[in-house]
PDB file of C-alpha atoms and ligand atoms in Angstrom:
ATOM      1  CA  MET D 330       0.000   0.000   0.000  1.00  0.00           C
ATOM      2  CA  GLU D 331       1.241   3.475  -0.877  1.00  0.00           C
ATOM      3  CA  LEU D 332       0.158   6.369   1.296  1.00  0.00           C
ATOM      4  CA  LYS D 333      -0.731   8.493  -1.735  1.00  0.00           C
ATOM      5  CA  ASN D 334      -3.528   5.985  -2.510  1.00  0.00           C
ATOM      6  CA  VAL D 335      -5.068   6.201   0.966  1.00  0.00           C
ATOM      7  CA  VAL D 336      -7.816   8.608   1.951  1.00  0.00           C
ATOM      8  CA  PRO D 337      -7.450   8.711   5.730  1.00  0.00           C
ATOM      9  CA  TRP D 338     -10.632  10.059   7.263  1.00  0.00           C
ATOM     10  CA  GLY D 339     -11.879   9.369  10.747  1.00  0.00           C
ATOM     11  CA  ARG D 340     -15.224   9.233  12.461  1.00  0.00           C
ATOM     12  CA  SER D 341     -15.876   9.480  16.182  1.00  0.00           C
ATOM     13  CA  PHE D 342     -16.966   6.998  18.862  1.00  0.00           C
ATOM     14  CA  ASP D 343     -20.499   8.477  18.880  1.00  0.00           C
ATOM     15  CA  GLU D 344     -20.766   8.009  15.123  1.00  0.00           C
ATOM     16  CA  TYR D 345     -19.605   4.376  15.384  1.00  0.00           C
ATOM     17  CA  ARG D 346     -22.116   3.733  18.179  1.00  0.00           C
ATOM     18  CA  ASP D 347     -24.945   5.030  16.005  1.00  0.00           C
ATOM     19  CA  MET D 348     -23.777   3.470  12.707  1.00  0.00           C
ATOM     20  CA  PHE D 349     -23.416   0.036  14.305  1.00  0.00           C
ATOM     21  CA  LEU D 350     -26.319   0.107  16.800  1.00  0.00           C
ATOM     22  CA  LEU D 351     -23.809  -0.542  19.598  1.00  0.00           C
ATOM     23  CA  THR D 352     -25.459  -1.137  22.963  1.00  0.00           C
ATOM     24  CA  ASP D 353     -23.751  -0.765  26.340  1.00  0.00           C
ATOM     25  CA  ALA D 354     -23.557  -4.582  26.422  1.00  0.00           C
ATOM     26  CA  ASP D 355     -21.854  -4.662  22.987  1.00  0.00           C
ATOM     27  CA  LEU D 356     -19.272  -2.168  24.224  1.00  0.00           C
ATOM     28  CA  GLN D 357     -18.256  -4.567  27.030  1.00  0.00           C
ATOM     29  CA  GLU D 358     -17.280  -7.197  24.425  1.00  0.00           C
ATOM     30  CA  THR D 359     -13.993  -7.780  22.567  1.00  0.00           C
ATOM     31  CA  ILE D 360     -14.304  -5.652  19.430  1.00  0.00           C
ATOM     32  CA  LEU D 361     -12.329  -5.515  16.176  1.00  0.00           C
ATOM     33  CA  GLY D 362     -12.587  -2.347  14.082  1.00  0.00           C
ATOM     34  CA  CYS D 363     -11.431  -3.284  10.597  1.00  0.00           C
ATOM     35  CA  GLY D 364     -10.449  -0.392   8.324  1.00  0.00           C
ATOM     36  CA  ASP D 365     -10.634   2.067  11.245  1.00  0.00           C
ATOM     37  CA  GLY D 366      -7.884   4.309   9.850  1.00  0.00           C
ATOM     38  CA  PRO D 367      -7.666   7.527  11.875  1.00  0.00           C
ATOM     39  CA  ALA D 368     -11.137   7.141  13.450  1.00  0.00           C
ATOM     40  CA  SER D 369     -11.252   7.837  17.197  1.00  0.00           C
ATOM     41  CA  PHE D 370     -13.469   4.834  18.048  1.00  0.00           C
ATOM     42  CA  ASN D 371     -10.523   2.826  19.377  1.00  0.00           C
ATOM     43  CA  ALA D 372      -8.975   5.732  21.318  1.00  0.00           C
ATOM     44  CA  GLU D 373     -12.265   6.699  22.960  1.00  0.00           C
ATOM     45  CA  LEU D 374     -13.417   3.158  23.759  1.00  0.00           C
ATOM     46  CA  ALA D 375     -10.001   2.096  25.111  1.00  0.00           C
ATOM     47  CA  LYS D 376      -9.951   5.192  27.320  1.00  0.00           C
ATOM     48  CA  ALA D 377     -13.348   4.190  28.696  1.00  0.00           C
ATOM     49  CA  GLY D 378     -11.977   0.715  29.545  1.00  0.00           C
ATOM     50  CA  GLY D 379     -13.162  -1.160  26.425  1.00  0.00           C
ATOM     51  CA  ASN D 380     -11.383  -4.083  24.809  1.00  0.00           C
ATOM     52  CA  VAL D 381     -10.784  -2.982  21.221  1.00  0.00           C
ATOM     53  CA  VAL D 382      -8.303  -3.639  18.408  1.00  0.00           C
ATOM     54  CA  SER D 383      -8.172  -1.804  15.067  1.00  0.00           C
ATOM     55  CA  ALA D 384      -6.721  -3.371  11.909  1.00  0.00           C
ATOM     56  CA  ASP D 385      -5.826  -1.239   8.902  1.00  0.00           C
ATOM     57  CA  PRO D 386      -2.977  -1.209   6.354  1.00  0.00           C
ATOM     58  CA  VAL D 387      -2.445   2.503   7.069  1.00  0.00           C
ATOM     59  CA  TYR D 388      -0.970   1.561  10.462  1.00  0.00           C
ATOM     60  CA  ARG D 389       2.298   0.629   8.718  1.00  0.00           C
ATOM     61  CA  PHE D 390       2.876   4.408   8.597  1.00  0.00           C
ATOM     62  CA  THR D 391       3.905   6.774  11.370  1.00  0.00           C
ATOM     63  CA  ALA D 392       1.585   9.356  12.916  1.00  0.00           C
ATOM     64  CA  ASP D 393       3.462  12.138  11.087  1.00  0.00           C
ATOM     65  CA  GLN D 394       3.083  10.386   7.738  1.00  0.00           C
ATOM     66  CA  ILE D 395      -0.666   9.806   8.230  1.00  0.00           C
ATOM     67  CA  ARG D 396      -1.104  13.366   9.509  1.00  0.00           C
ATOM     68  CA  SER D 397       0.540  14.859   6.435  1.00  0.00           C
ATOM     69  CA  ARG D 398      -1.655  12.711   4.169  1.00  0.00           C
ATOM     70  CA  VAL D 399      -4.738  13.971   6.080  1.00  0.00           C
ATOM     71  CA  ARG D 400      -3.544  17.540   5.405  1.00  0.00           C
ATOM     72  CA  GLU D 401      -3.317  16.734   1.688  1.00  0.00           C
ATOM     73  CA  VAL D 402      -6.741  15.099   1.323  1.00  0.00           C
ATOM     74  CA  TYR D 403      -8.664  17.378   3.699  1.00  0.00           C
ATOM     75  CA  PRO D 404      -9.243  20.267   1.233  1.00  0.00           C
ATOM     76  CA  GLU D 405     -10.125  17.839  -1.572  1.00  0.00           C
ATOM     77  CA  ILE D 406     -12.726  16.031   0.545  1.00  0.00           C
ATOM     78  CA  MET D 407     -14.200  19.272   1.866  1.00  0.00           C
ATOM     79  CA  SER D 408     -14.543  20.726  -1.620  1.00  0.00           C
ATOM     80  CA  GLU D 409     -16.188  17.515  -2.936  1.00  0.00           C
ATOM     81  CA  VAL D 410     -18.753  17.654  -0.112  1.00  0.00           C
ATOM     82  CA  ALA D 411     -19.300  21.393  -0.669  1.00  0.00           C
ATOM     83  CA  LYS D 412     -19.987  20.723  -4.364  1.00  0.00           C
ATOM     84  CA  ASN D 413     -22.611  18.062  -3.537  1.00  0.00           C
ATOM     85  CA  PRO D 414     -24.419  19.232  -0.374  1.00  0.00           C
ATOM     86  CA  ASP D 415     -27.658  17.527  -1.433  1.00  0.00           C
ATOM     87  CA  ASP D 416     -26.001  14.114  -1.066  1.00  0.00           C
ATOM     88  CA  TYR D 417     -25.981  14.568   2.731  1.00  0.00           C
ATOM     89  CA  ILE D 418     -28.427  15.090   5.583  1.00  0.00           C
ATOM     90  CA  TRP D 419     -27.326  18.212   7.458  1.00  0.00           C
ATOM     91  CA  ASP D 420     -28.724  17.586  10.881  1.00  0.00           C
ATOM     92  CA  SER D 421     -26.353  16.620  13.703  1.00  0.00           C
ATOM     93  CA  ILE D 422     -23.566  17.747  11.362  1.00  0.00           C
ATOM     94  CA  ARG D 423     -24.800  21.235  10.506  1.00  0.00           C
ATOM     95  CA  ASP D 424     -22.721  22.243   7.495  1.00  0.00           C
ATOM     96  CA  VAL D 425     -19.423  21.655   5.680  1.00  0.00           C
ATOM     97  CA  GLU D 426     -17.438  23.699   8.180  1.00  0.00           C
ATOM     98  CA  HIS D 427     -18.919  21.754  11.085  1.00  0.00           C
ATOM     99  CA  LEU D 428     -18.112  18.487   9.242  1.00  0.00           C
ATOM    100  CA  GLY D 429     -14.460  19.483   8.986  1.00  0.00           C
ATOM    101  CA  GLN D 430     -14.384  20.369  12.675  1.00  0.00           C
ATOM    102  CA  VAL D 431     -16.026  17.081  13.760  1.00  0.00           C
ATOM    103  CA  ARG D 432     -13.700  14.955  11.582  1.00  0.00           C
ATOM    104  CA  MET D 433     -10.538  16.802  12.668  1.00  0.00           C
ATOM    105  CA  GLU D 434     -11.503  16.497  16.353  1.00  0.00           C
ATOM    106  CA  ALA D 435     -11.932  12.732  15.909  1.00  0.00           C
ATOM    107  CA  MET D 436      -8.626  12.404  14.046  1.00  0.00           C
ATOM    108  CA  GLU D 437      -6.766  14.431  16.700  1.00  0.00           C
ATOM    109  CA  LEU D 438      -8.014  11.969  19.347  1.00  0.00           C
ATOM    110  CA  PHE D 439      -6.655   9.160  17.157  1.00  0.00           C
ATOM    111  CA  PHE D 440      -3.258  10.860  16.707  1.00  0.00           C
ATOM    112  CA  ASP D 441      -2.961  11.509  20.455  1.00  0.00           C
ATOM    113  CA  ASP D 442      -3.516   7.800  21.110  1.00  0.00           C
ATOM    114  CA  TYR D 443      -1.738   6.216  18.117  1.00  0.00           C
ATOM    115  CA  GLU D 444       1.796   5.585  19.434  1.00  0.00           C
ATOM    116  CA  GLN D 445       0.742   4.235  22.817  1.00  0.00           C
ATOM    117  CA  GLY D 446      -2.087   2.254  21.207  1.00  0.00           C
ATOM    118  CA  LYS D 447       0.352   0.703  18.742  1.00  0.00           C
ATOM    119  CA  GLN D 448       2.634  -0.335  21.596  1.00  0.00           C
ATOM    120  CA  ALA D 449      -0.339  -1.825  23.417  1.00  0.00           C
ATOM    121  CA  GLY D 450      -1.274  -3.851  20.291  1.00  0.00           C
ATOM    122  CA  ARG D 451      -4.484  -1.905  19.670  1.00  0.00           C
ATOM    123  CA  TYR D 452      -3.481  -0.693  16.173  1.00  0.00           C
ATOM    124  CA  ILE D 453      -2.447  -3.571  13.901  1.00  0.00           C
ATOM    125  CA  ASN D 454      -1.104  -3.187  10.375  1.00  0.00           C
ATOM    126  CA  ALA D 455      -3.283  -5.664   8.449  1.00  0.00           C
ATOM    127  CA  SER D 456      -5.329  -5.821   5.253  1.00  0.00           C
ATOM    128  CA  LEU D 457      -8.488  -7.607   4.343  1.00  0.00           C
ATOM    129  CA  PRO D 458      -9.010 -10.222   3.063  1.00  0.00           C
ATOM    130  CA  LYS D 459      -6.388 -11.799   5.357  1.00  0.00           C
ATOM    131  CA  LEU D 460      -6.259 -10.899   9.037  1.00  0.00           C
ATOM    132  CA  PRO D 461      -3.592 -12.014  11.529  1.00  0.00           C
ATOM    133  CA  PHE D 462      -6.034 -13.244  14.194  1.00  0.00           C
ATOM    134  CA  GLU D 463      -7.080 -16.696  15.417  1.00  0.00           C
ATOM    135  CA  ASP D 464     -10.611 -17.940  14.746  1.00  0.00           C
ATOM    136  CA  LYS D 465     -13.230 -16.175  16.875  1.00  0.00           C
ATOM    137  CA  THR D 466     -10.775 -13.856  18.608  1.00  0.00           C
ATOM    138  CA  PHE D 467     -13.465 -11.156  18.798  1.00  0.00           C
ATOM    139  CA  ARG D 468     -17.098 -11.108  19.826  1.00  0.00           C
ATOM    140  CA  LEU D 469     -17.830  -8.341  17.332  1.00  0.00           C
ATOM    141  CA  ALA D 470     -16.103  -7.068  14.170  1.00  0.00           C
ATOM    142  CA  LEU D 471     -17.070  -3.682  12.725  1.00  0.00           C
ATOM    143  CA  CYS D 472     -16.207  -2.356   9.288  1.00  0.00           C
ATOM    144  CA  SER D 473     -17.041   1.298   8.618  1.00  0.00           C
ATOM    145  CA  HIS D 474     -16.732   3.084   5.277  1.00  0.00           C
ATOM    146  CA  TYR D 475     -14.554   0.583   3.468  1.00  0.00           C
ATOM    147  CA  LEU D 476     -16.484  -2.491   2.212  1.00  0.00           C
ATOM    148  CA  PHE D 477     -19.438  -1.637  -0.076  1.00  0.00           C
ATOM    149  CA  LEU D 478     -18.565   2.095  -0.019  1.00  0.00           C
ATOM    150  CA  TYR D 479     -15.607   1.413  -2.354  1.00  0.00           C
ATOM    151  CA  SER D 480     -17.478  -1.060  -4.575  1.00  0.00           C
ATOM    152  CA  GLU D 481     -15.986   0.534  -7.694  1.00  0.00           C
ATOM    153  CA  HIS D 482     -12.446  -0.104  -6.410  1.00  0.00           C
ATOM    154  CA  VAL D 483     -12.826  -3.348  -4.423  1.00  0.00           C
ATOM    155  CA  SER D 484     -14.001  -6.353  -6.466  1.00  0.00           C
ATOM    156  CA  LEU D 485     -16.898  -8.650  -5.647  1.00  0.00           C
ATOM    157  CA  GLU D 486     -14.426 -11.463  -4.980  1.00  0.00           C
ATOM    158  CA  GLN D 487     -12.525  -9.277  -2.487  1.00  0.00           C
ATOM    159  CA  HIS D 488     -15.809  -8.398  -0.793  1.00  0.00           C
ATOM    160  CA  ILE D 489     -16.777 -12.047  -0.387  1.00  0.00           C
ATOM    161  CA  LEU D 490     -13.336 -13.093   0.879  1.00  0.00           C
ATOM    162  CA  SER D 491     -13.246 -10.120   3.265  1.00  0.00           C
ATOM    163  CA  MET D 492     -16.698 -10.812   4.703  1.00  0.00           C
ATOM    164  CA  LYS D 493     -15.824 -14.470   5.260  1.00  0.00           C
ATOM    165  CA  GLU D 494     -12.545 -13.506   6.900  1.00  0.00           C
ATOM    166  CA  LEU D 495     -14.347 -11.129   9.267  1.00  0.00           C
ATOM    167  CA  CYS D 496     -16.792 -13.961  10.098  1.00  0.00           C
ATOM    168  CA  ARG D 497     -13.822 -16.249  10.796  1.00  0.00           C
ATOM    169  CA  VAL D 498     -12.235 -13.919  13.363  1.00  0.00           C
ATOM    170  CA  ALA D 499     -15.454 -12.707  15.051  1.00  0.00           C
ATOM    171  CA  HIS D 500     -18.714 -14.213  16.245  1.00  0.00           C
ATOM    172  CA  GLU D 501     -20.675 -11.341  14.762  1.00  0.00           C
ATOM    173  CA  VAL D 502     -19.844  -8.839  12.001  1.00  0.00           C
ATOM    174  CA  ARG D 503     -21.464  -5.487  11.265  1.00  0.00           C
ATOM    175  CA  VAL D 504     -20.749  -3.533   8.075  1.00  0.00           C
ATOM    176  CA  TYR D 505     -21.825   0.052   7.300  1.00  0.00           C
ATOM    177  CA  PRO D 506     -22.699   1.712   4.951  1.00  0.00           C
ATOM    178  CA  LEU D 507     -24.239  -0.407   2.195  1.00  0.00           C
ATOM    179  CA  VAL D 508     -24.104   2.375  -0.387  1.00  0.00           C
ATOM    180  CA  THR D 509     -21.236   3.356  -2.685  1.00  0.00           C
ATOM    181  CA  LEU D 510     -19.506   6.723  -2.892  1.00  0.00           C
ATOM    182  CA  ASP D 511     -22.284   8.039  -5.172  1.00  0.00           C
ATOM    183  CA  GLY D 512     -24.977   7.026  -2.644  1.00  0.00           C
ATOM    184  CA  SER D 513     -26.435   4.135  -4.660  1.00  0.00           C
ATOM    185  CA  ARG D 514     -26.966   0.648  -3.171  1.00  0.00           C
ATOM    186  CA  SER D 515     -23.806  -1.401  -3.729  1.00  0.00           C
ATOM    187  CA  GLN D 516     -24.035  -3.842  -6.612  1.00  0.00           C
ATOM    188  CA  HIS D 517     -22.093  -6.346  -4.486  1.00  0.00           C
ATOM    189  CA  ILE D 518     -24.695  -6.741  -1.731  1.00  0.00           C
ATOM    190  CA  ASP D 519     -26.903  -9.411  -3.307  1.00  0.00           C
ATOM    191  CA  PRO D 520     -24.097 -11.696  -4.546  1.00  0.00           C
ATOM    192  CA  VAL D 521     -22.206 -11.268  -1.244  1.00  0.00           C
ATOM    193  CA  VAL D 522     -25.309 -12.184   0.764  1.00  0.00           C
ATOM    194  CA  ALA D 523     -25.990 -15.226  -1.470  1.00  0.00           C
ATOM    195  CA  SER D 524     -22.413 -16.458  -1.072  1.00  0.00           C
ATOM    196  CA  LEU D 525     -22.475 -15.986   2.708  1.00  0.00           C
ATOM    197  CA  ALA D 526     -25.806 -17.824   2.957  1.00  0.00           C
ATOM    198  CA  ASP D 527     -24.263 -20.774   1.044  1.00  0.00           C
ATOM    199  CA  ASP D 528     -21.592 -20.892   3.754  1.00  0.00           C
ATOM    200  CA  GLY D 529     -24.186 -21.015   6.544  1.00  0.00           C
ATOM    201  CA  ILE D 530     -23.794 -17.383   7.573  1.00  0.00           C
ATOM    202  CA  GLY D 531     -27.017 -15.659   8.610  1.00  0.00           C
ATOM    203  CA  VAL D 532     -27.523 -12.161   7.263  1.00  0.00           C
ATOM    204  CA  SER D 533     -29.824  -9.400   8.454  1.00  0.00           C
ATOM    205  CA  PHE D 534     -30.307  -5.777   7.476  1.00  0.00           C
ATOM    206  CA  GLN D 535     -31.055  -3.400  10.343  1.00  0.00           C
ATOM    207  CA  LYS D 536     -32.094   0.241  10.251  1.00  0.00           C
ATOM    208  CA  VAL D 537     -29.716   2.625  12.003  1.00  0.00           C
ATOM    209  CA  ARG D 538     -30.321   5.987  13.647  1.00  0.00           C
ATOM    210  CA  TYR D 539     -27.099   7.416  12.157  1.00  0.00           C
ATOM    211  CA  ARG D 540     -27.832   9.790   9.299  1.00  0.00           C
ATOM    212  CA  PHE D 541     -25.333  11.581   7.121  1.00  0.00           C
ATOM    213  CA  GLN D 542     -24.833  10.223   3.593  1.00  0.00           C
ATOM    214  CA  LYS D 543     -28.258   9.993   1.958  1.00  0.00           C
ATOM    215  CA  GLY D 544     -29.448   6.402   1.495  1.00  0.00           C
ATOM    216  CA  ALA D 545     -27.036   5.079   4.135  1.00  0.00           C
ATOM    217  CA  ASP D 546     -29.621   4.006   6.691  1.00  0.00           C
ATOM    218  CA  GLU D 547     -28.882   0.286   7.145  1.00  0.00           C
ATOM    219  CA  VAL D 548     -26.183  -1.887   8.700  1.00  0.00           C
ATOM    220  CA  LEU D 549     -25.503  -5.437   7.544  1.00  0.00           C
ATOM    221  CA  VAL D 550     -25.240  -7.930  10.431  1.00  0.00           C
ATOM    222  CA  LEU D 551     -23.619 -11.353   9.866  1.00  0.00           C
ATOM    223  CA  ARG D 552     -23.554 -14.415  12.163  1.00  0.00           C
ATOM    224  CA  TYR D 553     -22.861 -18.116  11.624  1.00  0.00           C
ATOM    225  CA  LEU D 554     -26.177 -19.964  12.028  1.00  0.00           C
TER     226      LEU D 554
HETATM  227  C1  SAM I 223     -12.658   6.153   4.420  1.00  0.00           C
HETATM  228  S1  SAM I 223     -11.583   5.372   5.583  1.00  0.00           S
HETATM  229  C2  SAM I 223     -12.733   4.976   6.889  1.00  0.00           C
HETATM  230  C3  SAM I 223     -12.091   5.066   8.251  1.00  0.00           C
HETATM  231  C4  SAM I 223     -12.995   4.713   9.433  1.00  0.00           C
HETATM  232  N1  SAM I 223     -13.475   3.350   9.353  1.00  0.00           N
HETATM  233  C5  SAM I 223     -14.162   5.640   9.537  1.00  0.00           C
HETATM  234  O1  SAM I 223     -15.288   5.243   9.173  1.00  0.00           O
HETATM  235  O2  SAM I 223     -13.990   6.779   9.965  1.00  0.00           O
HETATM  236  C6  SAM I 223     -11.277   3.785   4.805  1.00  0.00           C
HETATM  237  C7  SAM I 223     -10.209   2.978   5.516  1.00  0.00           C
HETATM  238  O3  SAM I 223     -10.116   1.682   4.904  1.00  0.00           O
HETATM  239  C8  SAM I 223      -8.770   1.284   4.987  1.00  0.00           C
HETATM  240  N2  SAM I 223      -8.468   0.173   4.068  1.00  0.00           N
HETATM  241  C9  SAM I 223      -8.110   0.236   2.769  1.00  0.00           C
HETATM  242  N3  SAM I 223      -7.865  -1.003   2.291  1.00  0.00           N
HETATM  243  C10 SAM I 223      -8.094  -1.872   3.312  1.00  0.00           C
HETATM  244  C11 SAM I 223      -8.010  -3.303   3.449  1.00  0.00           C
HETATM  245  N4  SAM I 223      -7.654  -4.076   2.416  1.00  0.00           N
HETATM  246  N5  SAM I 223      -8.289  -3.859   4.640  1.00  0.00           N
HETATM  247  C12 SAM I 223      -8.663  -3.080   5.698  1.00  0.00           C
HETATM  248  N6  SAM I 223      -8.770  -1.726   5.622  1.00  0.00           N
HETATM  249  C13 SAM I 223      -8.482  -1.136   4.455  1.00  0.00           C
HETATM  250  C14 SAM I 223      -8.006   2.553   4.647  1.00  0.00           C
HETATM  251  O4  SAM I 223      -6.639   2.496   5.042  1.00  0.00           O
HETATM  252  C15 SAM I 223      -8.807   3.602   5.419  1.00  0.00           C
HETATM  253  O5  SAM I 223      -8.291   3.809   6.713  1.00  0.00           O
END
């Protein structure tokens, strides 16, 4: 992976809780965040005493390297959002400026935690579809804004292998969102679900309270039957 191909962008603990319908009981469990990048979910949950590990190929880089890449992509992302305001629901995030503030606050929490979290084994350099964990290491695996969102860049085969790998390392998997970058339902959902069902993995779609990208109102929940 080259850093110039990564778009590091981080959401907060509150956003993860709402995207993934996380209950207080869920937050007591062992949790894997796959593709967490510079999100602050890990930093905030670990600080509150949670048992959480994040896996992402961007963790092969130092904090300074990731920070400088964030500085590069920040204006590009902001201007894309500003050009397409109707693609988003401006409610808890009020406007583009507020979006930038919320994202930067989350990423600062990540940067403050990154070195000590790496030493503690909470940030692991790893890439789907192959994760360096034993079977069922985690009670819950979460994948936010990587699978399905990048359906134009990540093939159907990679999606299927990645979903099965997440189901191997965790008892339950939740993936959000189910729409692509342009807000349409991912073309990979139906074939992924069919392939998982053939492997005995139960699939359910659940409505979430999180609202930002239009059309992104469901989380996919996977469990071996
Ligand atoms: C748009 S960011 C989302 C970050 C975070 N999950 C969030 O929602 O705020 C996408 C993340 O997917 C990660 N990623 C890219 N390829 C990956 C792979 N093969 N396996 C796991 N994560 C990957 C990127 O490094 C990046 O951190």
